[in-house]
PDB file of C-alpha atoms in Angstrom:
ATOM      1  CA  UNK A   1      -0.033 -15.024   3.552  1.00 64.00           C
ATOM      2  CA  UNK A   2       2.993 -13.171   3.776  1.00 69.00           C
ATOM      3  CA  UNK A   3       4.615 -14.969   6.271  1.00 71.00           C
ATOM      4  CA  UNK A   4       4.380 -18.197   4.102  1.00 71.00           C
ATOM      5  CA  UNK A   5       6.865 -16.159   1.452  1.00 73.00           C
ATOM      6  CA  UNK A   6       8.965 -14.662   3.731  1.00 71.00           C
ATOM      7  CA  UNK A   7       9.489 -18.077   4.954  1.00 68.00           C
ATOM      8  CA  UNK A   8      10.504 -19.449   2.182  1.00 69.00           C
ATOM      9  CA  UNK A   9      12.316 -16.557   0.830  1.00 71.00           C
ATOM     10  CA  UNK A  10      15.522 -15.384   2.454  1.00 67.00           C
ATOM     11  CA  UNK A  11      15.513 -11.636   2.682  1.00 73.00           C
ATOM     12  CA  UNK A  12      12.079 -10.732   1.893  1.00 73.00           C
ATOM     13  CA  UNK A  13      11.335  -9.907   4.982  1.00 71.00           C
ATOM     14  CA  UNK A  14      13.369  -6.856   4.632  1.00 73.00           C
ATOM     15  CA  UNK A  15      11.302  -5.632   2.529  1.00 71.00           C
ATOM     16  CA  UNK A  16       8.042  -6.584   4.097  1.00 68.00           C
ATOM     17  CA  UNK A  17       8.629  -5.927   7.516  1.00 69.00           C
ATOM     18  CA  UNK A  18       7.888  -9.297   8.534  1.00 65.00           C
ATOM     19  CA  UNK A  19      10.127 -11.575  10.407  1.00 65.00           C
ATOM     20  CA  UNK A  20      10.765 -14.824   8.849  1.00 60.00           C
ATOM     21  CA  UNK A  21      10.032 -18.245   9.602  1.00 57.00           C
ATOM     22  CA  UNK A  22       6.984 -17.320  11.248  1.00 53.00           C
ATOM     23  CA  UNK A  23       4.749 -19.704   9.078  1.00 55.00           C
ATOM     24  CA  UNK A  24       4.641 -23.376   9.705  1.00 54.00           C
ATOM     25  CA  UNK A  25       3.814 -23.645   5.962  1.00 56.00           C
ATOM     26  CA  UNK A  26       4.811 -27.145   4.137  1.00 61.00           C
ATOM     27  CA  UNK A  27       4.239 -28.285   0.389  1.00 59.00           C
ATOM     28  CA  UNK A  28       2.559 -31.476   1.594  1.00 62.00           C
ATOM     29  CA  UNK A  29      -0.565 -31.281  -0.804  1.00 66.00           C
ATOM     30  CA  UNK A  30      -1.756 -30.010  -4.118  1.00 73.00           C
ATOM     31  CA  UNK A  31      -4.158 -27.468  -2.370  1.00 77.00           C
ATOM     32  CA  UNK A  32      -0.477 -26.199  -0.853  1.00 75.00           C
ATOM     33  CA  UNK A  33       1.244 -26.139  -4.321  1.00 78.00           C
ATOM     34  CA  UNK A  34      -1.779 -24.248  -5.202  1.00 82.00           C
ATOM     35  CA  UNK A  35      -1.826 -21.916  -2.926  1.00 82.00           C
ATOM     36  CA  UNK A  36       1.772 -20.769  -3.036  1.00 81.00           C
ATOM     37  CA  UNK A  37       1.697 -20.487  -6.709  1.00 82.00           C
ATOM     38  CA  UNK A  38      -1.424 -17.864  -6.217  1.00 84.00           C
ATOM     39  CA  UNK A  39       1.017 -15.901  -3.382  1.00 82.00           C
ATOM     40  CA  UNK A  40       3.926 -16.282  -5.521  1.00 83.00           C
ATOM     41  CA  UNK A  41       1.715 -14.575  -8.999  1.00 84.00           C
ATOM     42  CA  UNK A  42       0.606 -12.475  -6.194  1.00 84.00           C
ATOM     43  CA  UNK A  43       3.820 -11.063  -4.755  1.00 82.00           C
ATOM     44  CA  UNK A  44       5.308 -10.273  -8.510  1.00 83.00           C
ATOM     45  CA  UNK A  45       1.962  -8.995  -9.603  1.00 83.00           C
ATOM     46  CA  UNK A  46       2.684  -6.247  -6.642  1.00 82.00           C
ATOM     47  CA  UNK A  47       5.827  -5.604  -7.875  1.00 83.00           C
ATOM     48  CA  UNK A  48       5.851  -5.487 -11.413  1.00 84.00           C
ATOM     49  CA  UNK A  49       4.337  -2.355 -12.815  1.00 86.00           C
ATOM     50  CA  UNK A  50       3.735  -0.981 -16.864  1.00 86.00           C
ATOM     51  CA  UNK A  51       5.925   2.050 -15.872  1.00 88.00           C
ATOM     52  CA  UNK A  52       8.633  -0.613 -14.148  1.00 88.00           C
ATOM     53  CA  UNK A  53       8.688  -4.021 -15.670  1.00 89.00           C
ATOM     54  CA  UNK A  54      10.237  -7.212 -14.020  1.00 89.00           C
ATOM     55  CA  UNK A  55      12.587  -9.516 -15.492  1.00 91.00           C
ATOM     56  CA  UNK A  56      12.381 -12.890 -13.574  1.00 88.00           C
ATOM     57  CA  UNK A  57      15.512 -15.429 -14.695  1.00 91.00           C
ATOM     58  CA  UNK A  58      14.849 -19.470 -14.145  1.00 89.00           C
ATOM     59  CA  UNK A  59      17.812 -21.274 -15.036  1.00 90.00           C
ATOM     60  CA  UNK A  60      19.108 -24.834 -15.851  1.00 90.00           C
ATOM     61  CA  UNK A  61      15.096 -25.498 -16.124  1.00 92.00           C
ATOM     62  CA  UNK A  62      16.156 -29.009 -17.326  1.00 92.00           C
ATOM     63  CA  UNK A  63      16.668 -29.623 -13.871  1.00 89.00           C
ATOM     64  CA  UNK A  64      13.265 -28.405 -12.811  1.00 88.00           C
ATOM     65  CA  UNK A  65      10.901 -30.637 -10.595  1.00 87.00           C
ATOM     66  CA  UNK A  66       7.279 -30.791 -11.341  1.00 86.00           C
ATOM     67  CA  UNK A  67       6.026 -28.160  -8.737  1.00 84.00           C
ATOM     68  CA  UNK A  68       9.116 -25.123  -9.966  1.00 87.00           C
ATOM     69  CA  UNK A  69       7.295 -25.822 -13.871  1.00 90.00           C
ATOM     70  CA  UNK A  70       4.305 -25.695 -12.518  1.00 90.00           C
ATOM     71  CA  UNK A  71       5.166 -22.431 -11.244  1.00 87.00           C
ATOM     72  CA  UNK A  72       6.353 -21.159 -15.090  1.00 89.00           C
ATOM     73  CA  UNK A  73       3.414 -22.361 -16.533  1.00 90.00           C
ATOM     74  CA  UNK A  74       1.554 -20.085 -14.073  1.00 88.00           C
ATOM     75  CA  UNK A  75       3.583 -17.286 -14.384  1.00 86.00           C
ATOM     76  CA  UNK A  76       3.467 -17.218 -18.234  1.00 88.00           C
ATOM     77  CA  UNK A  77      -0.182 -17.777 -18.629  1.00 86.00           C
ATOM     78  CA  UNK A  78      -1.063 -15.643 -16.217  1.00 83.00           C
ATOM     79  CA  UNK A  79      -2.850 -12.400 -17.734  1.00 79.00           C
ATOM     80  CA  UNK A  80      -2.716 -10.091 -15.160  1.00 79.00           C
ATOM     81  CA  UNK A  81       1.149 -10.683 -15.461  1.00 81.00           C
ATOM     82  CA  UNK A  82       1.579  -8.495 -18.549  1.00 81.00           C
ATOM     83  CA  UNK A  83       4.787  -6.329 -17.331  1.00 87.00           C
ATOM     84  CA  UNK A  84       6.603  -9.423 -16.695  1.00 87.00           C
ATOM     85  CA  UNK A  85       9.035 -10.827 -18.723  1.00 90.00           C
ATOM     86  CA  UNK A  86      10.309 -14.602 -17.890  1.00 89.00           C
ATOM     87  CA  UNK A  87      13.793 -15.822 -19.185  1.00 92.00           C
ATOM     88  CA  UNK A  88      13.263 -19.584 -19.153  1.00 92.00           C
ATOM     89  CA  UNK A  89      16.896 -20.728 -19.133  1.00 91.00           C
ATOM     90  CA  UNK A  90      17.881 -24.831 -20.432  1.00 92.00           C
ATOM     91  CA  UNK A  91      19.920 -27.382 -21.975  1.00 88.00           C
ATOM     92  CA  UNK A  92      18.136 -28.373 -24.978  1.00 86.00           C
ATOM     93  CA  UNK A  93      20.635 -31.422 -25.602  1.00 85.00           C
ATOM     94  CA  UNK A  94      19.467 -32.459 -21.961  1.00 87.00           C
ATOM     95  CA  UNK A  95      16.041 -32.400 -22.714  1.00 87.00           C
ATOM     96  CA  UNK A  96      14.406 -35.203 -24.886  1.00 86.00           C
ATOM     97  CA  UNK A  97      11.045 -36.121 -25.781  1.00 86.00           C
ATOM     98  CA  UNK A  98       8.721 -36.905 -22.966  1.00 88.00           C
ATOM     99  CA  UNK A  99      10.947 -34.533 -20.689  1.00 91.00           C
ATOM    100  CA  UNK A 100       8.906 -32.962 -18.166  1.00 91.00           C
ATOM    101  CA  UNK A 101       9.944 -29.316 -19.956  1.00 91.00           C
ATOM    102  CA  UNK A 102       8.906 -30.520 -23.441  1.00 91.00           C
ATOM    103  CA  UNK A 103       6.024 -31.284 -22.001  1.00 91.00           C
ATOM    104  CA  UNK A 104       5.463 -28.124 -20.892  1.00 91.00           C
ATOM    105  CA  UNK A 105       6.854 -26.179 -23.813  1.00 89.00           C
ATOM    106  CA  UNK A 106       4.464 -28.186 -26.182  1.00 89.00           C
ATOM    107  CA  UNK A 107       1.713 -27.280 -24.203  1.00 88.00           C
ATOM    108  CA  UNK A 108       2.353 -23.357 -23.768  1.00 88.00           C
ATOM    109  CA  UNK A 109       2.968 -23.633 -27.916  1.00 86.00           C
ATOM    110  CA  UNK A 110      -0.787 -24.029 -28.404  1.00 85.00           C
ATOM    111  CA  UNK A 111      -2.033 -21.865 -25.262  1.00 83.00           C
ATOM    112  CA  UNK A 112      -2.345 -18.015 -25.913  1.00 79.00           C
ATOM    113  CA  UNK A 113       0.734 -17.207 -23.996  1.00 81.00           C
ATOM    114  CA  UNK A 114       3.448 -15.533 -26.085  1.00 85.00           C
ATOM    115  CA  UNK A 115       6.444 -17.534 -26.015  1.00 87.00           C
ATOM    116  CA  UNK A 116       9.896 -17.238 -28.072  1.00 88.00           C
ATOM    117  CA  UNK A 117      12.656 -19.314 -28.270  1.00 88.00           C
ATOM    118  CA  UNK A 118      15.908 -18.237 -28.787  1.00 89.00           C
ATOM    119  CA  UNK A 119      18.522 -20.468 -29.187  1.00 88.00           C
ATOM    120  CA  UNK A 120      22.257 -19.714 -27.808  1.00 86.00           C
ATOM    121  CA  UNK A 121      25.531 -20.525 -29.123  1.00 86.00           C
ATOM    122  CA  UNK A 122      29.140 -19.951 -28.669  1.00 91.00           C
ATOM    123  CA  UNK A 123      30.274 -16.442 -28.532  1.00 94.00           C
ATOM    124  CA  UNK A 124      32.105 -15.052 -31.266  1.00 95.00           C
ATOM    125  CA  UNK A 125      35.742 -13.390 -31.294  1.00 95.00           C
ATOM    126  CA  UNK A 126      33.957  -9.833 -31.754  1.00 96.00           C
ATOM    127  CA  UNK A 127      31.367 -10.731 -28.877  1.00 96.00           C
ATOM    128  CA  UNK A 128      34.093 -12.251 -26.260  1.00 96.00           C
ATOM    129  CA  UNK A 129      35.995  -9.150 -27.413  1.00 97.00           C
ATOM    130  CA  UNK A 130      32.904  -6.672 -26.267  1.00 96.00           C
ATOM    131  CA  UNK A 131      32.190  -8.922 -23.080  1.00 96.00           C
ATOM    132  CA  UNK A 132      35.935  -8.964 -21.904  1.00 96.00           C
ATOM    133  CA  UNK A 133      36.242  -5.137 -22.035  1.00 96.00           C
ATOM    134  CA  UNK A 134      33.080  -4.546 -20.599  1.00 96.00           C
ATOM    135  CA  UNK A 135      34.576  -6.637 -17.491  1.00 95.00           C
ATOM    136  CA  UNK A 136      38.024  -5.152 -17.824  1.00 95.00           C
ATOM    137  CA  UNK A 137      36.175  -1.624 -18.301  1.00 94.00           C
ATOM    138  CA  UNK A 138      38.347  -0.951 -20.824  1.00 94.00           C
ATOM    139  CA  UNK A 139      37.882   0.123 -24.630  1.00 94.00           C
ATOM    140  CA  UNK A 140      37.710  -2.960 -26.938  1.00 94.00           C
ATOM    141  CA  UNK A 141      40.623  -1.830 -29.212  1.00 94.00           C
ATOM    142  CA  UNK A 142      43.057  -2.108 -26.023  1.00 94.00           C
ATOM    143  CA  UNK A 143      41.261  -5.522 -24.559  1.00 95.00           C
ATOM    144  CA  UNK A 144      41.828  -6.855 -28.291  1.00 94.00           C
ATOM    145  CA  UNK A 145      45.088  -8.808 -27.732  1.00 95.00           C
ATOM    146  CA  UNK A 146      43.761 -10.662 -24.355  1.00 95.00           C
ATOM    147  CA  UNK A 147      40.387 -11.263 -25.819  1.00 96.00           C
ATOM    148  CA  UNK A 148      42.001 -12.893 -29.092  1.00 95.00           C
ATOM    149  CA  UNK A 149      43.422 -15.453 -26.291  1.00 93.00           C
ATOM    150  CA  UNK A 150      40.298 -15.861 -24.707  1.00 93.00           C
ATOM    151  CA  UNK A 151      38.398 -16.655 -27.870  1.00 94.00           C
ATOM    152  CA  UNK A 152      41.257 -19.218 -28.734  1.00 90.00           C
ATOM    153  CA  UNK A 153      41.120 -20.802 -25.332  1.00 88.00           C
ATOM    154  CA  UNK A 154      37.837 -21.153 -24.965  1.00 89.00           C
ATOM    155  CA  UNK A 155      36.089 -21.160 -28.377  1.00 89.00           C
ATOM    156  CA  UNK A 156      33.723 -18.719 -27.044  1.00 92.00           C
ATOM    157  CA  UNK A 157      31.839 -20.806 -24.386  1.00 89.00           C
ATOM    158  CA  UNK A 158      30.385 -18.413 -22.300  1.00 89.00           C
ATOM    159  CA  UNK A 159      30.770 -20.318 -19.268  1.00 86.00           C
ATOM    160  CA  UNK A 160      34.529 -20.917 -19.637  1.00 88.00           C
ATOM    161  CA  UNK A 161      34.884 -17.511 -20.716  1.00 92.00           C
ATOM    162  CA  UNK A 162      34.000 -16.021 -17.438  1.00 91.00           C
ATOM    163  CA  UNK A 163      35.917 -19.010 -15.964  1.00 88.00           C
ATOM    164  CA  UNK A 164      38.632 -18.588 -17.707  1.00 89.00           C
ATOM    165  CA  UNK A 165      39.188 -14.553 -16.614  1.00 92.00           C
ATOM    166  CA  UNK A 166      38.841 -15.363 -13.319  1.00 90.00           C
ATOM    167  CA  UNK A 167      41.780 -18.104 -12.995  1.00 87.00           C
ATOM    168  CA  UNK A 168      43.772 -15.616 -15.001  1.00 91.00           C
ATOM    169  CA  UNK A 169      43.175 -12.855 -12.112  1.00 92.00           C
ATOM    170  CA  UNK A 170      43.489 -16.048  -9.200  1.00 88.00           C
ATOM    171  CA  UNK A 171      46.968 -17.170 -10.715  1.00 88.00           C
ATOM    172  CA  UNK A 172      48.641 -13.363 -11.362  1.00 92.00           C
ATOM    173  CA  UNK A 173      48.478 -13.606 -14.849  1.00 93.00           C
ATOM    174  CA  UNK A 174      45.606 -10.816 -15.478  1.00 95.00           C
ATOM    175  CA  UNK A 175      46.545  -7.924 -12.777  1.00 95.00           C
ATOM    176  CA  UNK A 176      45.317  -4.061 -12.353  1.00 95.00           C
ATOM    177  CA  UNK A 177      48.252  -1.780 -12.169  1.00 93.00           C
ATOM    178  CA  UNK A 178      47.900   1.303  -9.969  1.00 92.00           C
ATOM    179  CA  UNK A 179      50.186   2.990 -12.214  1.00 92.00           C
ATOM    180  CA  UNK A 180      48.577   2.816 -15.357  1.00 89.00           C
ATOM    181  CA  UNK A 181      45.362   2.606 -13.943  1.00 91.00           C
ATOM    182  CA  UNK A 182      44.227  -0.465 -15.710  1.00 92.00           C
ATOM    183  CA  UNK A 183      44.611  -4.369 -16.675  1.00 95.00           C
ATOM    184  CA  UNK A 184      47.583  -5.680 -17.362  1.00 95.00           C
ATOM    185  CA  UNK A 185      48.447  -8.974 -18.693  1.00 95.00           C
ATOM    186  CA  UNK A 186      51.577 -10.341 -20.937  1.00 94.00           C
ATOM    187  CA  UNK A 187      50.509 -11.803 -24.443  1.00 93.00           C
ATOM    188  CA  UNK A 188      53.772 -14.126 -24.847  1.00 92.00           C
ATOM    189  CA  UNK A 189      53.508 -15.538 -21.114  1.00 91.00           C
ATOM    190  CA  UNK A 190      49.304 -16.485 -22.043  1.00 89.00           C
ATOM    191  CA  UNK A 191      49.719 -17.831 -25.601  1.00 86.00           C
ATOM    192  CA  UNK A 192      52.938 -19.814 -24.193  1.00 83.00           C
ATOM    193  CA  UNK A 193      50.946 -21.121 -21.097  1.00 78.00           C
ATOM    194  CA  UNK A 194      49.002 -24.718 -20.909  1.00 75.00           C
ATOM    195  CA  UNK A 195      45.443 -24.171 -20.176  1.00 72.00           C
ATOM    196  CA  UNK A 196      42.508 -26.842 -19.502  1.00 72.00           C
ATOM    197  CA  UNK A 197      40.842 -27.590 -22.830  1.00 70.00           C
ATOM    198  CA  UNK A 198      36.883 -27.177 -21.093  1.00 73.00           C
ATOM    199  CA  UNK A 199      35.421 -25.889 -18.328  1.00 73.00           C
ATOM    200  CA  UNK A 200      35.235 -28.861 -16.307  1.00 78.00           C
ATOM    201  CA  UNK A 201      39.006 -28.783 -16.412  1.00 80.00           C
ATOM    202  CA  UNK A 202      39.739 -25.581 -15.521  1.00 77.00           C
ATOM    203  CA  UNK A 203      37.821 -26.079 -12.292  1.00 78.00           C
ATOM    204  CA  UNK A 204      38.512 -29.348 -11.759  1.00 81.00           C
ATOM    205  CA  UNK A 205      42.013 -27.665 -11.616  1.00 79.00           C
ATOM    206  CA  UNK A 206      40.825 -24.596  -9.403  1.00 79.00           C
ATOM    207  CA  UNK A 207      39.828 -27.533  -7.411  1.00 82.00           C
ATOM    208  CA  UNK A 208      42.834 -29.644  -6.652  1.00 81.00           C
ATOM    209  CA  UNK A 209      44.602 -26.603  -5.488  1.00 81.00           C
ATOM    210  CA  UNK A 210      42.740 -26.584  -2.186  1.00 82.00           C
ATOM    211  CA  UNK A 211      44.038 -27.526   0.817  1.00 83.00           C
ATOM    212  CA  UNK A 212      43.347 -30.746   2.064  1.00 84.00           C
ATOM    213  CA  UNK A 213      40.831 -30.132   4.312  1.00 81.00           C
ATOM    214  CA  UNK A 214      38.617 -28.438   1.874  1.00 81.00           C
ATOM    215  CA  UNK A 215      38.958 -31.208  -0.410  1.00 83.00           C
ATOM    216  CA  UNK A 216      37.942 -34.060   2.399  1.00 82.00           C
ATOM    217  CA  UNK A 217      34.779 -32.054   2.740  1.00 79.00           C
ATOM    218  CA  UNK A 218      34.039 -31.835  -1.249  1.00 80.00           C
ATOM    219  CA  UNK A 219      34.394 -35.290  -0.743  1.00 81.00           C
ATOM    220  CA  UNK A 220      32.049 -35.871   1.630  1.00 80.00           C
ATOM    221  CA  UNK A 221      29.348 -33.150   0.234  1.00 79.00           C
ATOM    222  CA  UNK A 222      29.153 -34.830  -2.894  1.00 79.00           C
ATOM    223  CA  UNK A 223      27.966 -37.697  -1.511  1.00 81.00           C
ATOM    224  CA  UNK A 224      24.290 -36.094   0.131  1.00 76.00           C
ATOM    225  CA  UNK A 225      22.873 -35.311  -3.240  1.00 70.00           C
ATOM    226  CA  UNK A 226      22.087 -32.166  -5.101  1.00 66.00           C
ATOM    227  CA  UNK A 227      21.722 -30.010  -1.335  1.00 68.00           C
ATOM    228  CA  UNK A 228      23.982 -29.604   1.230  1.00 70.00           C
ATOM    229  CA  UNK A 229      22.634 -26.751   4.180  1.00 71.00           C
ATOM    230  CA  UNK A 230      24.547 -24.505   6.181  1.00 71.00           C
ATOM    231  CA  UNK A 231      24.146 -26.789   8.993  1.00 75.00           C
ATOM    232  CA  UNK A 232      25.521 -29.504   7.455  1.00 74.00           C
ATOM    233  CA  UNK A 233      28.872 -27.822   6.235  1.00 72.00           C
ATOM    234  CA  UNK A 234      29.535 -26.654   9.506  1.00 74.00           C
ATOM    235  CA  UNK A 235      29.173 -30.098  10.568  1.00 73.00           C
ATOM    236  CA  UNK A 236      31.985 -31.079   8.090  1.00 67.00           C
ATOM    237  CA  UNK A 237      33.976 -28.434   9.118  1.00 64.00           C
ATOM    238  CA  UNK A 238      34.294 -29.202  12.982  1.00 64.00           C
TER     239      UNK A 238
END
């Protein structure tokens, strides 16, 4: 049974001792879905303990395919599963009624599973403020002037936030003097400087400042779908 998950998940076998891709295990049936679900329960059943609880993340579940919500639903009803916590992570303008995840949502509502929703906004000044001198590991009183920026630029999306420090570090603007020991950055030059007004602009732009090459095989990748293997991009690369 192991050597089904350490097949299917990179770097387990690290832990296990077992080398992977030693299983010739394939989803082709239910009785298969069914049986990796039970390994799966089993493997974070082993690892999550009263004393040491387990946080296990699922993101951009609007995206989910029927077998990866079929693993949730498992997971969350599953009793023996107490010192696990699941962060279920979605779009909720993305998901309608009749969506596979409402589905599921409306049906864990009336099971005994305890569920909470918590719904996310955009940061506030205060909050980008805290989250850009935790990065900057700096005290929030001296990260005040950048974050101010930050919060202008990017209204608090978290996800342009983020973004947002990082092309500041990638074009010189945000830089860590070995003199004074910490992040520098000049108010004037950022407040006077033309930004992209989302996300998808700012790395559209990252983007367009590869070199050609790079770009050619974007191209290409974008055309095979939501998964692109190793294989393949070394294919594109030769």
């Amino acid at each position: 049974d192991i050597c089904v998950l350490t097949g299917l998940i990179p770097g387990l076998s690290k832990i296990t001792g077992v080398p992977e891709g030693t299983s010739s295990f394939t989803l082709g049936s239910r009785e298969a879905h069914q049986r990796l679900i039970f390994l799966f329960g089993r493997l974070l059943g082993a690892i999550a303990r009263r004393s040491r609880p387990l946080i296990f993340v699922m993101d951009d579940l609007q995206c989910a395919d029927e077998f990866s919500l079929e693993l949730l639903r498992s997971f969350v009803c599953d009793t023996f599963l107490t010192p696990l916590l699941i962060l279920g992570c979605y779009r909720d303008d993305e998901v309608v009624e009749g969506h596979p995840l409402t589905v599921l949502l409306g049906k864990l509502a009336v099971s005994r599973a305890r569920v909470s929703t918590l719904r996310t906004g955009n940061m506030d000044e205060a909050t980008v403020n805290a989250l850009v001198s935790d990065a900057l590991h700096m005290r929030p009183r001296l990260a005040g002037s950048l974050s101010s920026i930050v919060y202008r630029k990017t209204n608090g999306n978290g996800l342009f936030v983020v973004q947002f420090l990082k092309s500041l570090c990638d074009e010189g603007l945000l830089t860590f003097s070995l003199l004074s020991r910490q992040w520098e950055w000049d108010v004037d030059v950022l407040t006077s400087r033309d930004m992209a007004d989302d996300v998808v602009g700012l790395v559209t732009m990252k983007m367009l400042k590869l070199d050609a090459n790079a770009l050619k095989g974007l191209q290409i990748a974008s055309c095979l779908g939501s998964q692109c293997d190793e294989s393949t991009i070394k294919y594109l690369g030769s």
